[in-house]
Backbone as JSON Lines, residues from 0, in Angstrom:
{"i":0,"aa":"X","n":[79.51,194.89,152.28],"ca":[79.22,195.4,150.95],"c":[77.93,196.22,150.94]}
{"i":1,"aa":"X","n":[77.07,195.77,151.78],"ca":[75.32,196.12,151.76],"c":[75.97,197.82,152.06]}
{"i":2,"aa":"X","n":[76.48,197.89,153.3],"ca":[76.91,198.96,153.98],"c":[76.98,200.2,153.5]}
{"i":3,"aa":"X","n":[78.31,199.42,152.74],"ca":[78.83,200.43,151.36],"c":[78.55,200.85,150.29]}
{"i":4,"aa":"X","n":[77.31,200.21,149.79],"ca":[76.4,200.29,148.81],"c":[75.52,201.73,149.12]}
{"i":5,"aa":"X","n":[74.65,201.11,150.54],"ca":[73.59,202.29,151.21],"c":[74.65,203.72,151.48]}
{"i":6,"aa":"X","n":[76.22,203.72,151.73],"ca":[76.62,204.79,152.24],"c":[77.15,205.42,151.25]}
{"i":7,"aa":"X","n":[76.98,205.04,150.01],"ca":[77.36,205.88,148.48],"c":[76.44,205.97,147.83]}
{"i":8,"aa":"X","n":[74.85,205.45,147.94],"ca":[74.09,205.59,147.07],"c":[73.73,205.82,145.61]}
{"i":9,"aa":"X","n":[74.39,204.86,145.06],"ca":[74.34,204.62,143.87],"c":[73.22,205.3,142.82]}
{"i":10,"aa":"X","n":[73.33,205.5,141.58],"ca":[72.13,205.33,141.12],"c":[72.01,204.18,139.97]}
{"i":11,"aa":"X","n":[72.45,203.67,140.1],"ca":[72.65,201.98,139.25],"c":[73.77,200.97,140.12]}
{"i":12,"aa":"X","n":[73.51,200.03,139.63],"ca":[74.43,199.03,140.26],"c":[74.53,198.06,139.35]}
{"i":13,"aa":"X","n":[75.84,197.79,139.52],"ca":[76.33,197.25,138.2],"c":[76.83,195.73,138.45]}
{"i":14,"aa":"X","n":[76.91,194.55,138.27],"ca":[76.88,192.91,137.77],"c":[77.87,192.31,136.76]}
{"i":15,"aa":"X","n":[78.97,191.94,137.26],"ca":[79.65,191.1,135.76],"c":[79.22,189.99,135.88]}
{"i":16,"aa":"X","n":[78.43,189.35,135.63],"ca":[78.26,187.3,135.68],"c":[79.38,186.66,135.3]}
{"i":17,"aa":"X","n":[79.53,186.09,135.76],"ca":[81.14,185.21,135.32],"c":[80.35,184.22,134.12]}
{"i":18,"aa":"X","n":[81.11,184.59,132.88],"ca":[81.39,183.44,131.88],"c":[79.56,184.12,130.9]}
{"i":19,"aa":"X","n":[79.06,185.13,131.67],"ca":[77.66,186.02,131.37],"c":[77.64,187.33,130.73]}
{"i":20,"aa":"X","n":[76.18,188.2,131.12],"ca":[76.64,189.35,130.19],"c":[76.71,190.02,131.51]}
{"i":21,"aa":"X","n":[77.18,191.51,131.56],"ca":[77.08,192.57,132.5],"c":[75.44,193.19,132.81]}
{"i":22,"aa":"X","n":[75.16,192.72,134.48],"ca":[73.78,192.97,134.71],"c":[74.0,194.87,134.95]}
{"i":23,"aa":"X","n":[72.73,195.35,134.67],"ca":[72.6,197.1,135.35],"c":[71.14,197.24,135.19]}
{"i":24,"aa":"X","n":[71.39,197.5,136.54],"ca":[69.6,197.88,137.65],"c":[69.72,199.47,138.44]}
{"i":25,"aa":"X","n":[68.6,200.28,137.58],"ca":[68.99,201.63,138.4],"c":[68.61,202.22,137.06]}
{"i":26,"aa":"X","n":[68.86,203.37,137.2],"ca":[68.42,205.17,135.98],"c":[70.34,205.1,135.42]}
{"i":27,"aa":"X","n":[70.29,204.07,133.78],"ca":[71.05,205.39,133.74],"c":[70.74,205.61,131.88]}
{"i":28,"aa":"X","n":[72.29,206.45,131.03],"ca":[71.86,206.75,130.31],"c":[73.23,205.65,129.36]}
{"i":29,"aa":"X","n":[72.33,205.4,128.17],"ca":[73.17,203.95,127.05],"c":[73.45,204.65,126.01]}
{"i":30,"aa":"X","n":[74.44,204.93,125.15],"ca":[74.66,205.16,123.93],"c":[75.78,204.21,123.44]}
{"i":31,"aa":"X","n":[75.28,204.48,122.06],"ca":[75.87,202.59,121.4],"c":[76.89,203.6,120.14]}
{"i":32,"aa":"X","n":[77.89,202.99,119.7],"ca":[78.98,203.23,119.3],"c":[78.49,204.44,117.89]}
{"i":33,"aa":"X","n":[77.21,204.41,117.43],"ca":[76.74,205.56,116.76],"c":[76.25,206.42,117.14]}
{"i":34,"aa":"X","n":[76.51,206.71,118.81],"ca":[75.64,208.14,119.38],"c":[74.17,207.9,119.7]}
{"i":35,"aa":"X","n":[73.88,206.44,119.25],"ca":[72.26,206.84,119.97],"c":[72.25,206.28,120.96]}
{"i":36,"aa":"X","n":[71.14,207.04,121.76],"ca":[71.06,206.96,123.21],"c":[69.54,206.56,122.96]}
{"i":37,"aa":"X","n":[69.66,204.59,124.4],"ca":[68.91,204.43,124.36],"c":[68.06,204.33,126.23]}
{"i":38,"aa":"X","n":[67.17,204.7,125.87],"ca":[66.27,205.27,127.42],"c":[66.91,203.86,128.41]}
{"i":39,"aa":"X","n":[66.91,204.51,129.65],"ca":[66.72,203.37,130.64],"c":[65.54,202.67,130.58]}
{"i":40,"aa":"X","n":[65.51,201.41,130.84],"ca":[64.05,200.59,130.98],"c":[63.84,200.42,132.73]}
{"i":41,"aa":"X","n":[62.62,200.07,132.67],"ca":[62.38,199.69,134.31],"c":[63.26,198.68,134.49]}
{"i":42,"aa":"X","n":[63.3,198.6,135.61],"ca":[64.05,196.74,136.4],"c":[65.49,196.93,136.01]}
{"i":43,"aa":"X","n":[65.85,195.83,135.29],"ca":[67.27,195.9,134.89],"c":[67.24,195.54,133.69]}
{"i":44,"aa":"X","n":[68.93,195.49,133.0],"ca":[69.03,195.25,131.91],"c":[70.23,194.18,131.49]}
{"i":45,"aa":"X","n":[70.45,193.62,130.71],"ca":[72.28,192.58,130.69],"c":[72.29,192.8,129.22]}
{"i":46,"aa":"X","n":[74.02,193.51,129.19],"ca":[74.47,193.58,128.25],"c":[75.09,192.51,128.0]}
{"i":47,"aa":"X","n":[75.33,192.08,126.66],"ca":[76.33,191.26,125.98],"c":[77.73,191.67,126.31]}
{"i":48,"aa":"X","n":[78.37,190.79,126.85],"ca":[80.09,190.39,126.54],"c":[80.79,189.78,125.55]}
{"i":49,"aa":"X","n":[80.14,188.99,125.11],"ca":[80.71,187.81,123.92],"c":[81.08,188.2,122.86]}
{"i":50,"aa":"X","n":[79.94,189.24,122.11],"ca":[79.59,189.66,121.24],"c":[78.94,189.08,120.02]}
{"i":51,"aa":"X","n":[78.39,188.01,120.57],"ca":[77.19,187.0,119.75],"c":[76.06,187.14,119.97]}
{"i":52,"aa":"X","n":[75.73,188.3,120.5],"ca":[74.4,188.51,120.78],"c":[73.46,189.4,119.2]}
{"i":53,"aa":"X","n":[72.7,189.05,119.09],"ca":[71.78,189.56,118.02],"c":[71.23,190.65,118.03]}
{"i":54,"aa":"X","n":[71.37,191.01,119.71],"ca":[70.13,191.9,120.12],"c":[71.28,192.97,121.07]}
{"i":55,"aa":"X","n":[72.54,193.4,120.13],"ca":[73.33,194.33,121.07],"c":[73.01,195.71,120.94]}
{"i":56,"aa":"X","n":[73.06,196.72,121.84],"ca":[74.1,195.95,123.35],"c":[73.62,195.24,124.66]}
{"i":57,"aa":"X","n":[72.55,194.7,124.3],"ca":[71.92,193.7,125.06],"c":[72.23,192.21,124.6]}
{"i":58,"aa":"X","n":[72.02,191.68,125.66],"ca":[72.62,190.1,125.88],"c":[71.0,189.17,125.55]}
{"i":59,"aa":"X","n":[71.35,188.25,124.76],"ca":[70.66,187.88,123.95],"c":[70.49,185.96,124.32]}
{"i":60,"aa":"X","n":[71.66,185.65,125.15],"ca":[71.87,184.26,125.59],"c":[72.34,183.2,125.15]}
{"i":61,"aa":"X","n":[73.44,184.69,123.58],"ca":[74.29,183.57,122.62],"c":[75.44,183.0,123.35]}
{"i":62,"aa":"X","n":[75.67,183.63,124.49],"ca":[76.4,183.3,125.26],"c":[76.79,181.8,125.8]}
{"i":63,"aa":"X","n":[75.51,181.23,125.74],"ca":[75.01,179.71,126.06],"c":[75.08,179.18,125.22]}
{"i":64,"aa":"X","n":[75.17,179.23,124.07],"ca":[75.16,178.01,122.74],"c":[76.61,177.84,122.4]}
């Protein structure tokens, strides 16, 4: 996998957590169902799956309750 990662060079890389939100680490660009686009942040980010999160389209850890 490492291999294939370094021989396509990504510019994000993308995470489903099982039963979690979707992790993404890397440059890219977010727009949320009204057109706004929000900046990449440093490090990474986890979106919500559930859709109990408070804080979408970021994952918030309603996931757990």
């Amino acid at each position: 996998m490492e291999e294939k990662k370094a021989r396509l060079k990504p510019q994000a890389e993308i995470e489903v957590i099982p039963e979690g939100p979707i992790r993404i680490k890397g440059n890219i660009i977010l727009s949320d169902v009204r057109r706004d686009i929000f900046e990449s942040p440093e490090g990474e980010i986890y979106l919500c799956r559930c859709g109990r999160s408070k804080n979408k389209p970021y994952c918030d850890g309603s996931h757990e309750k």
